[in-house]
CSV table of C-alpha atoms in Angstrom, one decimal:
chain,number,residue,atom,x,y,z
A,396,UNK,CA,187.4,-114.4,34.6
A,397,UNK,CA,183.7,-114.2,35.1
A,398,UNK,CA,181.7,-117.1,33.1
A,399,UNK,CA,178.5,-116.6,31.4
A,400,UNK,CA,176.1,-119.3,31.0
A,401,UNK,CA,173.7,-119.2,28.0
A,402,UNK,CA,170.5,-121.1,27.1
A,403,UNK,CA,168.0,-120.5,24.4
A,404,UNK,CA,165.9,-122.0,21.5
A,405,UNK,CA,166.3,-121.6,17.6
A,406,UNK,CA,163.6,-122.8,15.0
A,407,UNK,CA,163.6,-123.6,11.5
A,408,UNK,CA,160.4,-123.4,9.9
A,409,UNK,CA,158.9,-123.8,6.3
A,410,UNK,CA,156.9,-120.6,5.3
A,411,UNK,CA,155.9,-121.9,1.9
A,412,UNK,CA,158.2,-119.8,0.0
A,413,UNK,CA,161.5,-120.7,2.1
A,414,UNK,CA,162.5,-121.2,5.4
A,415,UNK,CA,162.8,-118.7,8.3
A,416,UNK,CA,165.2,-119.2,11.2
A,417,UNK,CA,164.7,-117.3,14.6
A,418,UNK,CA,165.1,-117.9,18.5
A,419,UNK,CA,166.0,-116.4,21.7
A,420,UNK,CA,169.3,-116.8,23.9
A,421,UNK,CA,169.1,-116.0,27.4
A,422,UNK,CA,172.8,-115.4,29.0
A,423,UNK,CA,173.2,-115.0,32.7
A,424,UNK,CA,176.3,-113.7,34.6
A,425,UNK,CA,176.5,-113.8,38.2
A,426,UNK,CA,172.9,-114.4,38.6
A,427,UNK,CA,171.8,-111.5,36.4
A,428,UNK,CA,169.7,-112.0,33.1
A,429,UNK,CA,169.2,-110.3,29.9
A,430,UNK,CA,167.0,-111.9,27.1
A,431,UNK,CA,168.5,-111.4,23.3
A,432,UNK,CA,166.6,-112.4,20.3
A,433,UNK,CA,167.9,-114.4,17.5
A,434,UNK,CA,166.2,-112.4,14.5
A,435,UNK,CA,164.1,-114.2,12.0
A,436,UNK,CA,165.5,-114.3,8.4
A,437,UNK,CA,163.7,-115.5,5.5
A,438,UNK,CA,160.6,-113.6,5.7
A,439,UNK,CA,157.7,-113.5,8.3
A,440,UNK,CA,155.9,-116.4,9.9
A,441,UNK,CA,152.1,-116.2,9.9
A,442,UNK,CA,150.6,-116.8,13.0
A,443,UNK,CA,153.7,-115.9,14.9
A,444,UNK,CA,153.6,-113.0,17.4
A,445,UNK,CA,156.8,-112.6,19.6
A,446,UNK,CA,156.2,-111.4,23.1
A,447,UNK,CA,158.5,-110.2,25.9
A,448,UNK,CA,157.5,-109.4,29.3
A,449,UNK,CA,159.6,-108.6,32.5
A,450,UNK,CA,158.9,-107.4,35.9
A,451,UNK,CA,161.3,-106.3,38.5
A,452,UNK,CA,161.5,-105.1,42.0
A,453,UNK,CA,163.9,-104.2,44.9
A,454,UNK,CA,166.2,-107.0,46.0
A,455,UNK,CA,165.3,-108.9,49.1
A,456,UNK,CA,168.3,-108.5,50.8
A,457,UNK,CA,171.4,-106.4,50.0
A,458,UNK,CA,175.1,-106.5,51.0
A,459,UNK,CA,177.7,-103.9,51.4
A,460,UNK,CA,180.7,-102.7,52.8
A,461,UNK,CA,179.5,-99.8,55.3
A,462,UNK,CA,180.1,-96.7,53.2
A,463,UNK,CA,179.9,-98.2,49.9
A,464,UNK,CA,177.2,-98.9,47.4
A,465,UNK,CA,175.9,-102.6,47.1
A,466,UNK,CA,177.1,-102.3,43.3
A,467,UNK,CA,180.7,-102.5,44.3
A,468,UNK,CA,180.7,-106.1,45.5
A,469,UNK,CA,177.8,-107.1,43.0
A,470,UNK,CA,176.7,-109.8,45.7
A,471,UNK,CA,173.4,-111.5,44.7
A,472,UNK,CA,171.5,-112.7,48.1
A,473,UNK,CA,167.9,-113.7,48.8
A,474,UNK,CA,166.1,-115.2,51.3
A,475,UNK,CA,166.9,-118.8,52.3
A,476,UNK,CA,163.2,-119.5,53.2
A,477,UNK,CA,159.8,-118.1,52.8
A,478,UNK,CA,159.9,-116.7,56.3
A,479,UNK,CA,161.7,-113.5,55.5
A,480,UNK,CA,164.3,-112.3,57.8
A,481,UNK,CA,163.8,-108.5,57.9
A,482,UNK,CA,166.6,-106.6,60.0
A,483,UNK,CA,170.0,-105.2,59.6
A,484,UNK,CA,173.4,-107.2,60.3
A,485,UNK,CA,176.9,-105.6,60.3
A,486,UNK,CA,179.7,-107.7,60.9
A,487,UNK,CA,183.0,-109.1,59.9
A,488,UNK,CA,183.1,-111.9,57.3
A,489,UNK,CA,184.5,-115.1,58.5
A,490,UNK,CA,184.9,-117.9,55.6
A,491,UNK,CA,184.3,-121.3,57.0
A,492,UNK,CA,184.7,-123.1,53.6
A,493,UNK,CA,182.6,-126.3,53.3
A,494,UNK,CA,182.1,-126.6,57.2
A,495,UNK,CA,183.5,-129.8,57.4
A,496,UNK,CA,186.5,-129.1,59.6
A,497,UNK,CA,184.9,-125.8,61.4
A,498,UNK,CA,184.6,-125.9,65.2
A,499,UNK,CA,182.7,-123.0,66.0
A,500,UNK,CA,183.5,-123.3,69.7
A,501,UNK,CA,187.1,-122.8,69.0
A,502,UNK,CA,186.4,-119.6,67.0
A,503,UNK,CA,185.5,-115.9,67.7
A,504,UNK,CA,182.4,-115.9,65.7
A,505,UNK,CA,180.2,-113.4,68.1
A,506,UNK,CA,179.0,-111.1,65.7
A,507,UNK,CA,180.6,-112.2,62.7
A,508,UNK,CA,178.7,-112.9,59.3
A,509,UNK,CA,180.0,-116.5,58.1
A,510,UNK,CA,180.4,-117.3,54.6
A,511,UNK,CA,179.5,-121.0,54.1
A,512,UNK,CA,179.7,-123.1,51.0
A,513,UNK,CA,178.8,-126.8,52.0
A,514,UNK,CA,180.2,-129.7,50.1
A,515,UNK,CA,177.4,-131.8,51.3
A,516,UNK,CA,173.6,-131.9,51.1
A,517,UNK,CA,173.3,-134.0,54.2
A,518,UNK,CA,170.8,-131.9,56.2
A,519,UNK,CA,171.5,-133.7,59.5
A,520,UNK,CA,175.4,-132.5,59.1
A,521,UNK,CA,174.4,-128.9,58.1
A,522,UNK,CA,171.8,-128.3,60.7
A,523,UNK,CA,173.9,-129.7,63.5
A,524,UNK,CA,176.7,-127.3,62.2
A,525,UNK,CA,174.0,-124.4,62.0
A,526,UNK,CA,173.1,-125.0,65.9
A,527,UNK,CA,176.7,-124.7,66.7
A,528,UNK,CA,177.3,-121.6,64.7
A,529,UNK,CA,174.3,-120.0,66.2
A,530,UNK,CA,175.7,-121.1,69.9
A,531,UNK,CA,178.9,-119.5,69.0
A,532,UNK,CA,177.0,-116.1,68.5
A,533,UNK,CA,177.0,-115.6,64.7
A,534,UNK,CA,175.2,-112.7,63.3
A,535,UNK,CA,174.2,-114.2,60.0
A,536,UNK,CA,174.9,-116.9,57.6
A,537,UNK,CA,175.7,-116.3,53.7
A,538,UNK,CA,174.8,-119.9,52.5
A,539,UNK,CA,175.6,-121.1,49.0
A,540,UNK,CA,173.4,-124.1,48.1
A,541,UNK,CA,170.6,-126.5,49.7
A,542,UNK,CA,170.8,-129.0,52.5
A,543,UNK,CA,169.7,-127.1,55.4
A,544,UNK,CA,166.2,-127.1,57.0
A,545,UNK,CA,166.8,-124.9,60.2
A,546,UNK,CA,167.0,-120.9,59.6
A,547,UNK,CA,166.3,-119.5,63.1
A,548,UNK,CA,167.1,-117.6,64.9
A,549,UNK,CA,170.4,-116.9,63.3
A,550,UNK,CA,169.4,-115.6,59.7
A,551,UNK,CA,170.3,-117.6,56.7
A,552,UNK,CA,170.7,-115.6,53.3
A,553,UNK,CA,171.0,-117.6,50.2
A,554,UNK,CA,174.2,-116.6,48.3
A,555,UNK,CA,174.5,-117.0,44.5
A,556,UNK,CA,177.2,-119.4,43.4
A,557,UNK,CA,179.3,-116.8,41.8
A,558,UNK,CA,179.3,-114.4,44.9
A,559,UNK,CA,181.6,-116.8,46.9
A,560,UNK,CA,184.9,-116.4,44.7
A,561,UNK,CA,184.1,-112.5,44.8
A,562,UNK,CA,184.2,-112.7,48.7
A,563,UNK,CA,187.2,-114.8,48.7
A,564,UNK,CA,188.9,-112.7,46.5
A,565,UNK,CA,188.1,-109.4,48.7
A,566,UNK,CA,189.1,-111.6,51.6
A,567,UNK,CA,192.2,-112.0,50.4
A,568,UNK,CA,193.1,-108.4,50.4
A,569,UNK,CA,192.3,-108.1,54.1
A,570,UNK,CA,189.7,-108.2,56.7
A,571,UNK,CA,186.1,-107.4,55.3
A,572,UNK,CA,183.0,-105.8,57.0
A,573,UNK,CA,179.6,-106.3,55.6
A,574,UNK,CA,176.1,-104.7,56.4
A,575,UNK,CA,173.2,-106.9,55.3
A,576,UNK,CA,169.7,-105.7,54.9
A,577,UNK,CA,166.8,-107.7,55.0
A,578,UNK,CA,163.8,-105.7,53.4
A,579,UNK,CA,161.5,-108.6,52.2
A,580,UNK,CA,159.6,-108.0,48.9
A,581,UNK,CA,158.8,-104.6,47.8
A,582,UNK,CA,155.4,-103.3,47.6
A,583,UNK,CA,155.9,-101.8,43.9
A,584,UNK,CA,157.0,-103.5,40.6
A,585,UNK,CA,157.9,-102.4,37.4
A,586,UNK,CA,156.8,-104.1,34.4
A,587,UNK,CA,157.7,-104.1,30.7
A,588,UNK,CA,155.8,-105.6,27.8
A,589,UNK,CA,156.6,-105.7,24.1
A,590,UNK,CA,155.2,-107.7,21.0
A,591,UNK,CA,156.2,-108.0,17.2
A,592,UNK,CA,153.8,-109.9,14.7
A,593,UNK,CA,155.5,-112.1,12.2
A,594,UNK,CA,158.9,-112.2,13.4
A,595,UNK,CA,161.6,-112.3,16.1
A,596,UNK,CA,163.0,-108.6,15.8
A,597,UNK,CA,166.7,-108.1,15.2
A,598,UNK,CA,168.5,-106.7,18.0
A,599,UNK,CA,166.0,-107.1,20.3
A,600,UNK,CA,167.0,-106.8,24.1
A,601,UNK,CA,165.2,-106.0,27.3
A,602,UNK,CA,166.5,-103.7,30.3
A,603,UNK,CA,169.3,-102.1,28.3
A,604,UNK,CA,170.7,-99.0,29.4
A,605,UNK,CA,170.4,-96.0,29.2
A,606,UNK,CA,166.8,-95.4,30.1
A,607,UNK,CA,165.0,-92.3,28.7
A,608,UNK,CA,161.3,-91.4,27.7
A,609,UNK,CA,160.0,-93.2,24.7
A,610,UNK,CA,158.2,-91.0,22.1
A,611,UNK,CA,158.4,-92.8,19.0
A,612,UNK,CA,157.8,-96.4,20.6
A,613,UNK,CA,154.7,-98.6,19.1
A,614,UNK,CA,152.0,-98.5,21.7
A,615,UNK,CA,148.7,-98.0,19.6
A,616,UNK,CA,148.7,-94.3,20.1
A,617,UNK,CA,151.3,-91.5,20.4
A,618,UNK,CA,152.6,-90.4,23.7
A,619,UNK,CA,152.1,-86.7,23.3
A,620,UNK,CA,148.9,-85.6,21.8
A,621,UNK,CA,147.1,-82.3,20.8
A,622,UNK,CA,143.2,-83.0,21.0
A,623,UNK,CA,141.4,-79.8,20.5
A,624,UNK,CA,142.6,-77.6,22.9
A,625,UNK,CA,144.1,-79.7,25.0
A,626,UNK,CA,147.6,-81.3,25.1
A,627,UNK,CA,147.8,-85.0,26.4
A,628,UNK,CA,150.8,-86.5,28.0
A,629,UNK,CA,151.5,-90.0,28.5
A,630,UNK,CA,155.2,-90.9,28.3
A,631,UNK,CA,157.0,-94.1,29.6
A,632,UNK,CA,159.9,-92.2,31.2
A,633,UNK,CA,162.2,-94.9,32.1
A,634,UNK,CA,162.0,-97.2,28.8
A,635,UNK,CA,165.0,-99.0,27.9
A,636,UNK,CA,167.8,-98.3,25.1
A,637,UNK,CA,166.3,-101.2,22.7
A,638,UNK,CA,163.0,-99.0,22.6
A,639,UNK,CA,161.0,-101.2,24.9
A,640,UNK,CA,158.2,-99.3,27.2
A,641,UNK,CA,158.6,-99.2,30.8
A,642,UNK,CA,155.3,-97.6,32.1
A,643,UNK,CA,155.4,-95.5,35.2
A,644,UNK,CA,154.9,-97.4,38.7
A,645,UNK,CA,152.9,-95.3,40.8
A,646,UNK,CA,154.4,-95.0,44.3
A,647,UNK,CA,157.9,-96.1,42.8
A,648,UNK,CA,158.2,-93.1,40.3
A,649,UNK,CA,158.0,-89.6,41.5
A,650,UNK,CA,158.4,-86.5,39.7
A,651,UNK,CA,156.5,-83.8,37.7
A,652,UNK,CA,155.5,-82.6,34.2
A,653,UNK,CA,155.6,-79.1,33.4
A,654,UNK,CA,154.2,-77.0,30.7
A,655,UNK,CA,156.1,-73.4,30.0
A,656,UNK,CA,155.7,-70.9,27.2
A,657,UNK,CA,158.7,-70.2,25.2
A,658,UNK,CA,160.3,-67.6,27.7
A,659,UNK,CA,160.1,-70.4,30.6
A,660,UNK,CA,157.1,-69.0,32.4
A,661,UNK,CA,155.4,-72.0,34.0
A,662,UNK,CA,151.7,-72.3,32.7
A,663,UNK,CA,150.8,-75.4,34.2
A,664,UNK,CA,152.1,-78.5,36.2
A,665,UNK,CA,151.1,-81.7,37.3
A,666,UNK,CA,152.8,-83.9,40.4
A,667,UNK,CA,153.4,-87.0,37.9
A,668,UNK,CA,156.2,-87.9,35.8
A,669,UNK,CA,155.3,-88.0,32.2
A,670,UNK,CA,151.5,-87.8,32.7
A,671,UNK,CA,149.5,-84.5,32.3
A,672,UNK,CA,146.3,-83.1,30.6
A,673,UNK,CA,146.9,-79.2,29.6
A,674,UNK,CA,144.5,-76.8,28.7
A,675,UNK,CA,145.9,-74.6,25.7
A,676,UNK,CA,144.6,-71.7,23.8
A,677,UNK,CA,143.3,-72.4,20.2
A,678,UNK,CA,145.8,-70.1,18.6
A,679,UNK,CA,149.3,-71.7,17.6
A,680,UNK,CA,152.1,-70.8,20.0
A,681,UNK,CA,155.7,-72.1,21.1
A,682,UNK,CA,155.8,-73.9,24.1
A,683,UNK,CA,158.2,-76.0,26.6
A,684,UNK,CA,157.3,-79.4,27.8
A,685,UNK,CA,159.5,-80.8,30.6
A,686,UNK,CA,159.0,-84.1,32.2
A,687,UNK,CA,161.3,-85.1,35.3
A,688,UNK,CA,161.2,-88.5,36.8
A,689,UNK,CA,162.9,-90.0,39.8
A,690,UNK,CA,163.0,-94.0,40.9
A,691,UNK,CA,162.1,-93.7,44.6
A,692,UNK,CA,161.9,-96.1,47.5
A,693,UNK,CA,161.7,-96.3,51.3
A,694,UNK,CA,165.0,-98.2,51.2
A,695,UNK,CA,167.8,-95.8,49.8
A,696,UNK,CA,169.8,-98.8,48.2
A,697,UNK,CA,166.7,-100.0,46.1
A,698,UNK,CA,167.8,-98.1,43.0
A,699,UNK,CA,171.5,-97.3,42.6
A,700,UNK,CA,171.7,-96.4,39.0
A,701,UNK,CA,170.0,-94.6,36.3
A,702,UNK,CA,167.5,-93.3,39.3
A,703,UNK,CA,166.8,-89.7,37.4
A,704,UNK,CA,165.8,-88.8,33.7
A,705,UNK,CA,165.0,-85.3,32.9
A,706,UNK,CA,163.5,-84.2,29.4
A,707,UNK,CA,162.6,-81.2,27.8
A,708,UNK,CA,161.0,-80.5,24.2
A,709,UNK,CA,160.3,-77.1,22.4
A,710,UNK,CA,157.1,-77.6,20.4
A,711,UNK,CA,154.8,-75.5,18.4
A,712,UNK,CA,151.0,-76.3,18.8
A,713,UNK,CA,147.5,-75.1,17.9
A,714,UNK,CA,144.0,-76.4,17.9
A,715,UNK,CA,143.8,-79.9,16.4
A,716,UNK,CA,140.5,-82.0,15.3
A,717,UNK,CA,140.9,-84.7,15.0
A,718,UNK,CA,143.7,-85.2,17.5
A,719,UNK,CA,147.0,-85.5,16.2
A,720,UNK,CA,150.7,-86.3,17.5
A,721,UNK,CA,152.7,-83.6,18.9
A,722,UNK,CA,155.4,-82.8,16.7
A,723,UNK,CA,158.1,-84.0,19.0
A,724,UNK,CA,161.7,-85.8,18.7
A,725,UNK,CA,162.8,-88.6,20.5
A,726,UNK,CA,166.4,-89.7,20.8
A,727,UNK,CA,167.7,-93.4,20.7
A,728,UNK,CA,170.7,-93.8,22.8
A,729,UNK,CA,173.1,-96.8,22.4
A,730,UNK,CA,176.1,-97.6,24.4
A,731,UNK,CA,178.3,-100.6,24.3
A,732,UNK,CA,177.7,-102.1,27.5
A,733,UNK,CA,178.1,-105.6,29.1
A,734,UNK,CA,175.1,-107.9,30.0
A,735,UNK,CA,175.2,-106.5,33.2
A,736,UNK,CA,174.7,-102.8,31.8
A,737,UNK,CA,178.2,-102.0,32.7
A,738,UNK,CA,181.0,-100.3,30.5
A,739,UNK,CA,183.8,-102.6,29.7
A,740,UNK,CA,186.2,-102.0,32.8
A,741,UNK,CA,189.3,-102.6,30.5
A,742,UNK,CA,188.2,-100.0,27.9
A,743,UNK,CA,189.6,-96.4,28.4
A,744,UNK,CA,187.1,-94.9,25.6
A,745,UNK,CA,183.5,-95.6,25.1
A,746,UNK,CA,181.7,-94.7,21.7
A,747,UNK,CA,178.2,-94.0,22.1
A,748,UNK,CA,175.6,-93.3,19.2
A,749,UNK,CA,172.5,-91.1,19.2
A,750,UNK,CA,169.8,-91.2,16.6
A,751,UNK,CA,166.5,-89.0,16.5
A,752,UNK,CA,163.1,-90.4,16.0
A,753,UNK,CA,160.0,-88.5,15.4
A,754,UNK,CA,157.3,-88.9,17.9
A,755,UNK,CA,155.0,-90.8,15.6
A,756,UNK,CA,157.6,-93.3,15.4
A,757,UNK,CA,159.5,-92.5,12.3
A,758,UNK,CA,163.2,-92.2,11.9
A,759,UNK,CA,164.3,-89.0,11.1
A,760,UNK,CA,167.4,-88.3,8.7
A,761,UNK,CA,170.9,-88.9,10.6
A,762,UNK,CA,172.4,-85.7,11.8
A,763,UNK,CA,175.0,-84.4,10.2
């Protein structure tokens, strides 16, 4: 059974005409976080702005069984110190428990990866055992907690406490070999920002899958605009299912934006996902706009899920002055996922909902 920790804040405020309750809850499970809002009830609050901001990068360290995805074990590892270990280690995992009764000299640890969950923060004891593990030829150490002030030459990688029982359950089934990759901090990052005035919105959560372009999201201007004889495209291609924009990250997102006529003949293209300015004839005509985006990285395990989005629209467009939003439809997808953006493993069926929205942000009638 997995445990989920929650923390947050809820306030009751006098608005002059009544009271309003609102707040935030931040559940975490296995080191993975997702912020959820307790919506405001009882009216709006003057002077309140609800703001959310997140950034995320590739993991500093990943661990996986050779030939499988890092998602299989869901281990959360990080660099133990500011001196990052950059490299790869592959070896059979050996669990030494707390290390209290461990004699590395009497064990075959050469080339092995050690799981260590110390029972003490006594630095002297832990440092001495670390040295003995190093002398025995240990390839790497997955360490839970603190109390260690040496971490060279044998790399020490901090393991989230939830990862220890996962590894022990797996070891109970038989020998386990892991590959550890230390990659340091990535050069690219994703940023997501969202704000609402006067209230905490209902049902607001961040980084909820699936990800898709966001035409009808509040951003000050429409994302696809006909301005005179130009079609201007600025799509946030990996926005989350809750409607929060995620801007394209140059160097991390690759792809293409293509404009074709109604028969499919390509008229123009731009080598950037969801970004382009196209010249069009003054007369009205039918066109097809396609945005194709892929999350890329030099490290093949940085992005494992939700790595590609492709969307296509058919639109009729002609000269517009002043500029006007293109008449496009957006689709909102909602899936019953866990806080880790995963389907319930005990459920054999999943119900999903799809609702249309105009590119200006207005809801469309429900499909029949």
